[in-house]
Short mmCIF file of C-alpha atoms in Angstrom, two decimals:
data_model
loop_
_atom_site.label_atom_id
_atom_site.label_comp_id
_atom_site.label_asym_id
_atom_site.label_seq_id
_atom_site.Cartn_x
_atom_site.Cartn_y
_atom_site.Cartn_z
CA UNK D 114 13.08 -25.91 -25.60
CA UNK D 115 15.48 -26.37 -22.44
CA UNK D 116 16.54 -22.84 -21.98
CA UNK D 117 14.98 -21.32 -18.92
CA UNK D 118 12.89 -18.27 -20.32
CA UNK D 119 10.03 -17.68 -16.97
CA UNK D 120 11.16 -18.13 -13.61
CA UNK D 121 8.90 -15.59 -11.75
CA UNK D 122 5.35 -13.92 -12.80
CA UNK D 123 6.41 -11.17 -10.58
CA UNK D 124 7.69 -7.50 -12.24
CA UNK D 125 8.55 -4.27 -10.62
CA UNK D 126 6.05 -2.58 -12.57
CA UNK D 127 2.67 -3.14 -14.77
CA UNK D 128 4.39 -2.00 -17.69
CA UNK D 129 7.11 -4.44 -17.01
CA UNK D 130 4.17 -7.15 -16.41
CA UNK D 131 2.74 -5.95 -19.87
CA UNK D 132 6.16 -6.33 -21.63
CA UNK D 133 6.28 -10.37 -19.65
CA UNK D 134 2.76 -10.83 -21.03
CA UNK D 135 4.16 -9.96 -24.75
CA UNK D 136 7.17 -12.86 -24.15
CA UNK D 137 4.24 -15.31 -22.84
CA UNK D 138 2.22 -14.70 -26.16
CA UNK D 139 5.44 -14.78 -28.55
CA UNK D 140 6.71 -18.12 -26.47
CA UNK D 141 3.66 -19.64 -27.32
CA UNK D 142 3.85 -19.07 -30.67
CA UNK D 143 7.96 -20.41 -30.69
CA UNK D 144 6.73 -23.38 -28.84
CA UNK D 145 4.28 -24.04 -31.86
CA UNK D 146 6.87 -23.25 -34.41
CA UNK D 147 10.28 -23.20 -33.20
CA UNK D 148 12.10 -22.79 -36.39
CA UNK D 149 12.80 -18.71 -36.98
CA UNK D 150 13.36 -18.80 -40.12
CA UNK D 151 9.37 -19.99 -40.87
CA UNK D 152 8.44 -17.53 -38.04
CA UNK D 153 10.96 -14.53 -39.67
CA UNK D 154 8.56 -15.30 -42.97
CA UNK D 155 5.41 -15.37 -41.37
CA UNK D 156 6.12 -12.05 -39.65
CA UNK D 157 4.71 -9.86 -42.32
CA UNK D 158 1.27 -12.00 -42.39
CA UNK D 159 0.48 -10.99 -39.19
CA UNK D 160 2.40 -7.57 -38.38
CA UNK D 161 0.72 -6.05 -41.75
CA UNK D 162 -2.88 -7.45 -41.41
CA UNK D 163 -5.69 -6.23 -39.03
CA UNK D 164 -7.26 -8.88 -38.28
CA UNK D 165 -3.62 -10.49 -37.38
CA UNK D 166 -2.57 -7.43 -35.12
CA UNK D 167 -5.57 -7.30 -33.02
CA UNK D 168 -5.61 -11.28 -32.61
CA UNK D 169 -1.80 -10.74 -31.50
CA UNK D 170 -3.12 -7.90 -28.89
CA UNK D 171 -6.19 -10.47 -27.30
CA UNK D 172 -3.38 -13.34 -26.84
CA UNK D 173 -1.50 -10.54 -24.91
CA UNK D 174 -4.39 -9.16 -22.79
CA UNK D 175 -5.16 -13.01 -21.22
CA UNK D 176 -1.83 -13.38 -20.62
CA UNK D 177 -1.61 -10.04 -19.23
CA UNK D 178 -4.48 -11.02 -16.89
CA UNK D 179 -2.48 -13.69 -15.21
CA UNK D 180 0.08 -11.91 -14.45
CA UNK D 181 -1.38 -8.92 -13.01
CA UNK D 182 -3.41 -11.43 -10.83
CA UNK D 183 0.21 -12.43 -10.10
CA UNK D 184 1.54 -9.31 -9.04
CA UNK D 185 -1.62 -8.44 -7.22
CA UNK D 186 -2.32 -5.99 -9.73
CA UNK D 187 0.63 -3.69 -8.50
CA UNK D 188 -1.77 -2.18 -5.83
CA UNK D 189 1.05 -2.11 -3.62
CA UNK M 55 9.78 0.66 -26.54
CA UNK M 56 11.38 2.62 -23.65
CA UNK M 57 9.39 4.93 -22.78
CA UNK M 58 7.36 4.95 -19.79
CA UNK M 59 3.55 4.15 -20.70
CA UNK M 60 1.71 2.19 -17.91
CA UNK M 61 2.63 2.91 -14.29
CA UNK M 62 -0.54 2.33 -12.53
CA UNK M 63 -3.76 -0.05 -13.33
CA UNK M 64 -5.77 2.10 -10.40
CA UNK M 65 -8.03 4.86 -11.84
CA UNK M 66 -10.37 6.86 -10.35
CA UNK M 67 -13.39 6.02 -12.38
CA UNK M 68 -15.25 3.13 -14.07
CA UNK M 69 -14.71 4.82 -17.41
CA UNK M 70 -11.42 6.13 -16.98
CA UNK M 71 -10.58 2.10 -16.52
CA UNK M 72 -12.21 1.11 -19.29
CA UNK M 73 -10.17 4.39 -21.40
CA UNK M 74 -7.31 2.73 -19.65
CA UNK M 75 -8.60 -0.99 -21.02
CA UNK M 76 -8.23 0.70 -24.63
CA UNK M 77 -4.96 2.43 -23.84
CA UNK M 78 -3.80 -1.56 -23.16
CA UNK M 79 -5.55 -3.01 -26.48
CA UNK M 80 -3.53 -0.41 -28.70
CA UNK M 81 -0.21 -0.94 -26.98
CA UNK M 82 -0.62 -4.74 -27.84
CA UNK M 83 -1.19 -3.86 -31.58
CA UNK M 84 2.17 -1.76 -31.84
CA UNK M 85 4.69 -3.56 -29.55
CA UNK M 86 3.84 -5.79 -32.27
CA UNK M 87 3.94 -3.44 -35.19
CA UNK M 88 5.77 -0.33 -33.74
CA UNK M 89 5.57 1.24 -37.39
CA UNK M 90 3.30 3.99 -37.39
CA UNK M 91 3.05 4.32 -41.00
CA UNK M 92 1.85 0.73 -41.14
CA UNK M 93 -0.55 0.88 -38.40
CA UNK M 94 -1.91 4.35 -40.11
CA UNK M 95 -2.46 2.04 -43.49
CA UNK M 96 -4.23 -0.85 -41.38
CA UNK M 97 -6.71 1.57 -39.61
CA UNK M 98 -9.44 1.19 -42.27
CA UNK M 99 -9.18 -2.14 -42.04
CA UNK M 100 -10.75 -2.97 -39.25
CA UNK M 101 -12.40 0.20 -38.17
CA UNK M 102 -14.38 -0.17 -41.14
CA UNK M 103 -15.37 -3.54 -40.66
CA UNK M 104 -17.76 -5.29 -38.35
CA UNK M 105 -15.80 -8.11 -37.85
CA UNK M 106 -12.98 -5.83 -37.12
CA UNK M 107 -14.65 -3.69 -34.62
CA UNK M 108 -16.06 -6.78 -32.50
CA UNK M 109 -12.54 -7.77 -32.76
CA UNK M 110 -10.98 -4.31 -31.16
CA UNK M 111 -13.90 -4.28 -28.84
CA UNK M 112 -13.79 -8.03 -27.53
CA UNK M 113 -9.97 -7.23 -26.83
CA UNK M 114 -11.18 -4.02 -24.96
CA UNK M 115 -13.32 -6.15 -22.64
CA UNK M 116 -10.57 -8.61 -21.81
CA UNK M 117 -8.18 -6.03 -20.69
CA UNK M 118 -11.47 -4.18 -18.73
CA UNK M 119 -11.40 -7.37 -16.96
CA UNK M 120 -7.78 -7.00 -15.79
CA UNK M 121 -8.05 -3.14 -14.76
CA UNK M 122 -11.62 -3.38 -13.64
CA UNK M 123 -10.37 -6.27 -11.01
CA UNK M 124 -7.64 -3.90 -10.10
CA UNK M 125 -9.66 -1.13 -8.90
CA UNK M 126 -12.04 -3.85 -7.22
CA UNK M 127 -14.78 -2.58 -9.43
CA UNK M 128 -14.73 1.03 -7.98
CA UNK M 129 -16.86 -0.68 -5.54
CA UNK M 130 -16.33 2.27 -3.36
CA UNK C 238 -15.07 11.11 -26.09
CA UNK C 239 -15.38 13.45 -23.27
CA UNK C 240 -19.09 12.50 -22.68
CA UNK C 241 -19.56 10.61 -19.10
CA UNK C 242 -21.17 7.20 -19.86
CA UNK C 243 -20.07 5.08 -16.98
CA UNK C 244 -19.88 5.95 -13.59
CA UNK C 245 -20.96 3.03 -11.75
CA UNK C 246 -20.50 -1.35 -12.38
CA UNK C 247 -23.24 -1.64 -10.14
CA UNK C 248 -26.91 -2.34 -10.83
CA UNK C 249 -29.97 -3.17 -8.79
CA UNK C 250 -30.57 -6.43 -10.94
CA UNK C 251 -28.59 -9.24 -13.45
CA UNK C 252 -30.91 -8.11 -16.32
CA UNK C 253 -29.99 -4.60 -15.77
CA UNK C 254 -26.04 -5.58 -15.23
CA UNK C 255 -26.28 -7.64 -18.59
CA UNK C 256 -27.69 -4.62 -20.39
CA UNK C 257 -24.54 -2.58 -19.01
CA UNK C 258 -22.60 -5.44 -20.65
CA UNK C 259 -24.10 -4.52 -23.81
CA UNK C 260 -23.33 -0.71 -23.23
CA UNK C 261 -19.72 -1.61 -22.62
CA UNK C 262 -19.71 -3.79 -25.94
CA UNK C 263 -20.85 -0.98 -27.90
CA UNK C 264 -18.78 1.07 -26.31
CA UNK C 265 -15.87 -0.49 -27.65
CA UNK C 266 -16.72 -0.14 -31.50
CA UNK C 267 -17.67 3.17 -30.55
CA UNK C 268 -14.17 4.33 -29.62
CA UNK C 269 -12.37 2.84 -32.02
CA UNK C 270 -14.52 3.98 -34.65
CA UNK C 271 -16.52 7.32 -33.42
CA UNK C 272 -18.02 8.26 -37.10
CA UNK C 273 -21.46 7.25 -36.48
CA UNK C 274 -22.60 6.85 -40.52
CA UNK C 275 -20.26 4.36 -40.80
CA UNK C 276 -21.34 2.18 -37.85
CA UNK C 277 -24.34 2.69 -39.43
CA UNK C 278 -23.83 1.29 -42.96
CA UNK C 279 -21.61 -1.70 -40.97
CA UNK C 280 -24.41 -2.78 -38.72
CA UNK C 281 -26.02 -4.67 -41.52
CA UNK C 282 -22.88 -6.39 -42.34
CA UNK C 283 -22.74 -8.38 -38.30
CA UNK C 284 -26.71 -8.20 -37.76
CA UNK C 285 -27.39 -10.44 -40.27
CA UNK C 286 -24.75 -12.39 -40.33
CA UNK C 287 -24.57 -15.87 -37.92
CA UNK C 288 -20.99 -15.42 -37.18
CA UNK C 289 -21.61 -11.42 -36.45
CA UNK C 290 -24.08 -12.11 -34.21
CA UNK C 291 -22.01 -14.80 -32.61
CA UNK C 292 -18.80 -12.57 -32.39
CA UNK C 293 -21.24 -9.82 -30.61
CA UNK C 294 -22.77 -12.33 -27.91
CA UNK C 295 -19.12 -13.75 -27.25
CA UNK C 296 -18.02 -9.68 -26.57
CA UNK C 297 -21.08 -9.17 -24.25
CA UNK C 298 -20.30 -12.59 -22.24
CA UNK C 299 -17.10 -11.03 -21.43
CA UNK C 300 -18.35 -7.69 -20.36
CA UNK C 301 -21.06 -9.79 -18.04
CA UNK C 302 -18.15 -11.45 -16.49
CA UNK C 303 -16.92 -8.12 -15.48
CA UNK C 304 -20.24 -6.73 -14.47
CA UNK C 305 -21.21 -9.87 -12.68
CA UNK C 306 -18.31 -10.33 -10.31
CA UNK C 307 -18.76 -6.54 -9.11
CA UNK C 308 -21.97 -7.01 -7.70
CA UNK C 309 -21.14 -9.89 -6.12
CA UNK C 310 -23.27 -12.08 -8.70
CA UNK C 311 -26.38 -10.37 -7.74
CA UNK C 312 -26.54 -12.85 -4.36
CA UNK C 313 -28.07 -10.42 -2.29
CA UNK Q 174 -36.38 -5.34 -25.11
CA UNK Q 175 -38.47 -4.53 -21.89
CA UNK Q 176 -39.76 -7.65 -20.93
CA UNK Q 177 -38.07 -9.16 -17.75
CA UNK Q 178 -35.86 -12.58 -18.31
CA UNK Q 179 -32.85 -12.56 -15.90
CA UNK Q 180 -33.78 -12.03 -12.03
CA UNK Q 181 -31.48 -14.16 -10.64
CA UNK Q 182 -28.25 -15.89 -11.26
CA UNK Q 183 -28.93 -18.98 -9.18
CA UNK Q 184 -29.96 -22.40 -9.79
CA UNK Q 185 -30.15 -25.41 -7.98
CA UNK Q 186 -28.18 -27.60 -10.26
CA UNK Q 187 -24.95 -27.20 -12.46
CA UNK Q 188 -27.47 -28.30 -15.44
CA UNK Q 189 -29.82 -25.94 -15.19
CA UNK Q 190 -26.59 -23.16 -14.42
CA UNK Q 191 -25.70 -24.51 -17.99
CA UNK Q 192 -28.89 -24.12 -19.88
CA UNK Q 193 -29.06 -20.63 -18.20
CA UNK Q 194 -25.74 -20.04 -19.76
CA UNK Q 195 -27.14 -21.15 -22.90
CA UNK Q 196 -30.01 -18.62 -22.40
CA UNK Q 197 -27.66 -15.49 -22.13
CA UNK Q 198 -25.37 -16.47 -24.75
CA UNK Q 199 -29.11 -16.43 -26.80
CA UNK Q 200 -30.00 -13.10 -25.04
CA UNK Q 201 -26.76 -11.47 -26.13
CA UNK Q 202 -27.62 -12.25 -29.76
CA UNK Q 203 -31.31 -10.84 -29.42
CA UNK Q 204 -30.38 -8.01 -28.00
CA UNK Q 205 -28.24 -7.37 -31.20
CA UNK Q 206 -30.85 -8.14 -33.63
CA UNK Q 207 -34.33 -7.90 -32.43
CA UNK Q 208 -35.62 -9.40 -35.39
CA UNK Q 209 -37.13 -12.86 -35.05
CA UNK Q 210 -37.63 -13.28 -38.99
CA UNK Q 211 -34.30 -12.47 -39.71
CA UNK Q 212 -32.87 -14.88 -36.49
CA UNK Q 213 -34.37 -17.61 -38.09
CA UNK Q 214 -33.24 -17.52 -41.63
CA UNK Q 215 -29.74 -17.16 -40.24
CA UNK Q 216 -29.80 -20.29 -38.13
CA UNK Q 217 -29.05 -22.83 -40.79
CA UNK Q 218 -25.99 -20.69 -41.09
CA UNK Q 219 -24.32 -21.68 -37.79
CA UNK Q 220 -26.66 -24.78 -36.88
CA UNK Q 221 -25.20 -26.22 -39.84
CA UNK Q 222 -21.90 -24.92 -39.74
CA UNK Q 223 -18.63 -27.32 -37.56
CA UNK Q 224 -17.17 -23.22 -36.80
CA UNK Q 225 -20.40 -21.70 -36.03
CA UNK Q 226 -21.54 -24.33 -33.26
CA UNK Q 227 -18.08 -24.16 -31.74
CA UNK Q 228 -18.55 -21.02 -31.86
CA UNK Q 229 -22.02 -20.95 -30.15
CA UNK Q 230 -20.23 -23.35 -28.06
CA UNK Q 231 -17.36 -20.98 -27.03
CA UNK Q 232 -19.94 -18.16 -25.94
CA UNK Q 233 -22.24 -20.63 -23.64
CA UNK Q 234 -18.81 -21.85 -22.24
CA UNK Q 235 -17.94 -18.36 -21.57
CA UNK Q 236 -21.34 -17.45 -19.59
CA UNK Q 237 -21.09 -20.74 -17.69
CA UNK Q 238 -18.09 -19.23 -16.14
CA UNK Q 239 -20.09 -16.51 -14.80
CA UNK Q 240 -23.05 -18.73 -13.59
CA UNK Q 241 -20.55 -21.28 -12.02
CA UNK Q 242 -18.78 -18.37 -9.90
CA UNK Q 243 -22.34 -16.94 -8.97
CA UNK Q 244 -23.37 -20.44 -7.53
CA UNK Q 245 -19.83 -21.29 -6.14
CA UNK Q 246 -20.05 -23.96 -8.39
CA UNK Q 247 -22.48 -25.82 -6.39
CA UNK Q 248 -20.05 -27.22 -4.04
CA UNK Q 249 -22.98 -27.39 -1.28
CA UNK H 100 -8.22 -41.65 -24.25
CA UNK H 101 -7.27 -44.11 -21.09
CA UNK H 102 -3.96 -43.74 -20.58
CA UNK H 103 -3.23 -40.99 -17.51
CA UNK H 104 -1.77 -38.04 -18.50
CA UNK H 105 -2.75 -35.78 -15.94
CA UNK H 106 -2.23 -36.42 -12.28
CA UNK H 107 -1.62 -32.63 -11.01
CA UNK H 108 -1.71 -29.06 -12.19
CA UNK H 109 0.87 -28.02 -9.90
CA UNK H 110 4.04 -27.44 -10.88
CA UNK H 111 7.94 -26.34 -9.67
CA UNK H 112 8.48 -23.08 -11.58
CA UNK H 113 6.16 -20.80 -14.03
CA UNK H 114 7.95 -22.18 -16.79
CA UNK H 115 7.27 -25.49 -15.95
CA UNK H 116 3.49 -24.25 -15.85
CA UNK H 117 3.44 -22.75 -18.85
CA UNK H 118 4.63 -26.26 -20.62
CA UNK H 119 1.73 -27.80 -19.12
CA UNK H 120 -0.44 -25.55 -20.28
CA UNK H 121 1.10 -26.18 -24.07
CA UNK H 122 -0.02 -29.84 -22.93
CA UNK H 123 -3.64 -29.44 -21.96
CA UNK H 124 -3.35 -28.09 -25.54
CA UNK H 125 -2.53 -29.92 -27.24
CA UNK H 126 -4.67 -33.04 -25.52
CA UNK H 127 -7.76 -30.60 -26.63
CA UNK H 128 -6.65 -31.44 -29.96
CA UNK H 129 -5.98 -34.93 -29.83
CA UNK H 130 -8.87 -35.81 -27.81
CA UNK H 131 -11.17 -34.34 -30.55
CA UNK H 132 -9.06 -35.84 -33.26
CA UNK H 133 -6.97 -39.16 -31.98
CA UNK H 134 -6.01 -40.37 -35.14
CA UNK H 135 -1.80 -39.12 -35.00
CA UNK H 136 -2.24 -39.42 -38.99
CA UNK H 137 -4.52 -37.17 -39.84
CA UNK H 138 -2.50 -34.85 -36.87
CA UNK H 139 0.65 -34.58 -38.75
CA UNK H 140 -0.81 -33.73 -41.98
CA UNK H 141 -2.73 -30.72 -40.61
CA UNK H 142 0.62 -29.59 -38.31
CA UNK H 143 1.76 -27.60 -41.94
CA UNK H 144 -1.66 -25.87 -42.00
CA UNK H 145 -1.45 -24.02 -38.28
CA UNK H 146 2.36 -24.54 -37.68
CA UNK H 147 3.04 -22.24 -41.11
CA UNK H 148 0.20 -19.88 -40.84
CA UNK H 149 0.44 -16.53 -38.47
CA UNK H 150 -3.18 -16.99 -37.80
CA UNK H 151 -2.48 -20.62 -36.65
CA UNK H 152 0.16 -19.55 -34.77
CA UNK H 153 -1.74 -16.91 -32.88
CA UNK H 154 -4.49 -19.24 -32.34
CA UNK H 155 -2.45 -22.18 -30.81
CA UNK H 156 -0.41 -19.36 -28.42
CA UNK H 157 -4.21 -18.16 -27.81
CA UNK H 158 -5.63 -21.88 -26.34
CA UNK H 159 -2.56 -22.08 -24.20
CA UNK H 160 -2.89 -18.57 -22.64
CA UNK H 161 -6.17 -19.91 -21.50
CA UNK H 162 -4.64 -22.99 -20.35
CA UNK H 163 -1.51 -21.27 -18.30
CA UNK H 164 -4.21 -18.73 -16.16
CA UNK H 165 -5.50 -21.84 -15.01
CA UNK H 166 -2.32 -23.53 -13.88
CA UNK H 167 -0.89 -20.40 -12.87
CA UNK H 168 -3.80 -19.93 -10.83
CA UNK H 169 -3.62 -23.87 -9.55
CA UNK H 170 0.02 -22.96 -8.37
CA UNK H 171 -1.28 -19.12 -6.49
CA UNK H 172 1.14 -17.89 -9.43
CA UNK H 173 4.58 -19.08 -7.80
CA UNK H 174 4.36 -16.23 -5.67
CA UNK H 175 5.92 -18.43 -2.26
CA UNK I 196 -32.96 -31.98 -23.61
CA UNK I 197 -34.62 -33.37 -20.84
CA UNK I 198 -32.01 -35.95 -19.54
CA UNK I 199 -30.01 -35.24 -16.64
CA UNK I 200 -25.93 -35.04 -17.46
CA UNK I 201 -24.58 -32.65 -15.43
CA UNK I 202 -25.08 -33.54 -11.98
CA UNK I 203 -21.90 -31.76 -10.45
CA UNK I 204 -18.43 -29.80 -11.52
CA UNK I 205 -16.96 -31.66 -8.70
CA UNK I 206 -13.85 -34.99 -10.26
CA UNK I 207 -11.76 -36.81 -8.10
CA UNK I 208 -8.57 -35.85 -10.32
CA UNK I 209 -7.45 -33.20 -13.13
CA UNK I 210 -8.22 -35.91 -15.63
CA UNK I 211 -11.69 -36.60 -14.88
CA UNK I 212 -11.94 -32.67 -15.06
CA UNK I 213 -10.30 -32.07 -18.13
CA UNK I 214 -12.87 -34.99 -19.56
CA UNK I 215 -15.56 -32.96 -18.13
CA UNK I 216 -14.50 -29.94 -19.45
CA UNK I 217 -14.61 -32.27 -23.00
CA UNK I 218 -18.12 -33.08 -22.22
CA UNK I 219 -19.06 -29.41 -21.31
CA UNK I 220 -17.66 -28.24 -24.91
CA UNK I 221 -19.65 -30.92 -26.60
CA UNK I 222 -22.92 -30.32 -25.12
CA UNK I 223 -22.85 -26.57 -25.91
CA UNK I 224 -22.56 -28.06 -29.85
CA UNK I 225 -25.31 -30.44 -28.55
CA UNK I 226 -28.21 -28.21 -27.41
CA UNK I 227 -27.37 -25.55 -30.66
CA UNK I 228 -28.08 -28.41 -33.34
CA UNK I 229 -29.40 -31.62 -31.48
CA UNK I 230 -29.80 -33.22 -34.56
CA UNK I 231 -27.43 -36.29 -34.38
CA UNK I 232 -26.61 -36.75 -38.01
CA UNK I 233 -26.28 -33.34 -38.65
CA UNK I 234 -23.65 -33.40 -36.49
CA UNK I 235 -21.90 -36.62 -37.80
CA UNK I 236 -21.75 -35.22 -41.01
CA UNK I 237 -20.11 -31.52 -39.82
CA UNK I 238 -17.69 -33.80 -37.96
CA UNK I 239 -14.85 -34.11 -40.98
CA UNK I 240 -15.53 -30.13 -41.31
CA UNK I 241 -13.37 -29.45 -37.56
CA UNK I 242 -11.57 -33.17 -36.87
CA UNK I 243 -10.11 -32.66 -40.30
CA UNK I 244 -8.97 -28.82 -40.19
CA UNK I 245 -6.33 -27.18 -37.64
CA UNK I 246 -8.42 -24.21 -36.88
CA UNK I 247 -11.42 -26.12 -36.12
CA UNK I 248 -9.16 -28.49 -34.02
CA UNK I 249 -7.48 -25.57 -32.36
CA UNK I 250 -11.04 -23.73 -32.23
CA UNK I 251 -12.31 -27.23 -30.08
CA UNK I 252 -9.52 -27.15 -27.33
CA UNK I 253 -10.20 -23.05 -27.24
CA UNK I 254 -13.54 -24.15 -26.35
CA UNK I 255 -12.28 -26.71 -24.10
CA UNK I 256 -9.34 -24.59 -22.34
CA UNK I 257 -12.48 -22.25 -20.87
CA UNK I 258 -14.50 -24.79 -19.70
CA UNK I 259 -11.37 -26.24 -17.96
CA UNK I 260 -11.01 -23.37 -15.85
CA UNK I 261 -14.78 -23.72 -14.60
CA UNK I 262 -14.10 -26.83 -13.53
CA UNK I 263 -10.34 -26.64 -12.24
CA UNK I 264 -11.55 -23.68 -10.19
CA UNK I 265 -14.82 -25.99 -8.70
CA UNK I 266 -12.41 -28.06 -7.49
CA UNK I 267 -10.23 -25.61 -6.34
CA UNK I 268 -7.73 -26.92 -8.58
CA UNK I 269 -7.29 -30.42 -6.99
CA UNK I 270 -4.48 -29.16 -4.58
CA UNK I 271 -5.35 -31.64 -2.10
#
C-alpha cells in the first residue's frame, strides 16, 4: 500500500477519534487482505455473526485506546 | 453515521464511565453492521451464550480502560 | 440498571481491588444480558468449561489493570 | 473466598513478578469456579490443548503487565 | 532468527508506525513458525476467513499502541 | 520451576526485547504444562494452523509492550 491513509492521531473530537480508530481496525484487515473483492465476500461472515461483530468492536476499542492517549483523551 | 454520539469521555461517576464503556462497545458493533434488523436477529446470539457474554463483557473492560484513564480514575 | 454499584476504583488493599475486578466482569454480562434465569442456566456452560474459565480470568485481568493503576498499584 | 492471598503487588525480582502473574491469572479462574473437583477434571482440557495454554499464556501475559507497572519494572 | 530486523521503534509519521506494527506481526508468526513453506500454505486459511482477518488486524492493534506510544503518538 | 530465567526486563535494543517478549510468551505455556513432550507433541497443533500462529504473536504483541515500556521504548 503506498497511498498515505494516517498522517496524524490527533481529531477534533472523541467521536472523530472513534471513527479514526474504526479506519485503524479496517486498515489492518486491508493490509492482511488487500484484494476487495475477497474482503466484499467475506463481509457477510463477519457483519451477520456475533461472535464476528463483537471481535470487530474489541479490535476497535485498542485502537481506540491509542488514540485517545493521543489526543490526551480530549480533556482539553 | 452522522449524528452526534460521543462528545466527551469525562463523566461524573465511576459507573456512569463504565455505562459510557458500554455505550463505546455497541457503537463498534453497528458502525460495523448499521442494520438494525440484523443486529435485532444477532442479539440471542451472544446474549444467550457464555462465550458470547465474556466476549461483550471483555470488550466492555477494554473501552473502561480508555474512559476510566480519562477521568483519571475519579480519583477525586 | 438504575441500581448504584460503583462509586469508587479505590480500595484499601490489591485483594480487595481484584475482587472489584471481578464485580466489573460480571458487570458486563450483566448489562448486556439483565434476565437473571438465563445467566443462570449459562453459568454451567463457562464454569465447567477450560476455555470458559480461561475467557473469564482473561476479562478480570483487564478489569485489574484498570483497578490497579487507580490506586497507584497499591504502593502505599 | 475469604482467605487472604494478595497483600501486595511487589516483588523483588521480575521472576517472581511473573509467577505472581501466574498466581492471579489462577485466582481469576477460582474465583469463577470454586470447585476444586471440578478444576481438576478440566485441566487436561487446556494443559493438553496448543489453544488453551496460549490461552493461559495470554492471561498471565496480561497480569504481568499490571505487576511490571506496579514494580516500575524493576529498573532499580 | 539472527538476522536484525529491528533497530528502532521510532518512526517519521503514524502511518509509518502503524506498518511497523504489521511487522512485529508478522515476525510473531514467523518466529514461532520459520519454515516460509508451511507459511504460505496457511496464508489461504486467515487471509480468506473474517475471523482471520479480525484476528491478524487484532495482533497489530496491540503492536501499533506500543509504537505509537515509543513515538509520544506524533504529537510534536 | 526453580531455575532462575528472568533476571531483568531491561535489552540493549528492540530486538533483544522483542526476543524477550518471545521468551515471556513461552514460559507462560511452560509453567501451565511443564511436561516437555507434552508440549512437543501440541507443537504441530499451533506451528501448523493460522489461528494458533496468529494466537502466538497475540500473546507475544502484549508481552512486547511490558518490555518496550521497561525500557522506555529504547529512545536513547
Amino acid at each position: 500500500m503506498t497511498d498515505t491513509w494516517l498522517t496524524s492521531l490527533i481529531t477534533d473530537t472523541p467521536q472523530q477519534g472513534y471513527e479514526l480508530a474504526i479506519t485503524l481496525s479496517r486498515r489492518g484487515v486491508k493490509y492482511t487482505q488487500p484484494d476487495m473483492d475477497t474482503l466484499k465476500k467475506l463481509r457477510p461472515e463477519y457483519a451477520n455473526s456475533a461472535e464476528g461483530l463483537t471481535a470487530a468492536s474489541h479490535v476497535i476499542a485498542v485502537n481506540f485506546q491509542t488514540v485517545a492517549a493521543a489526543n490526551n483523551y480530549w480533556r482539553g
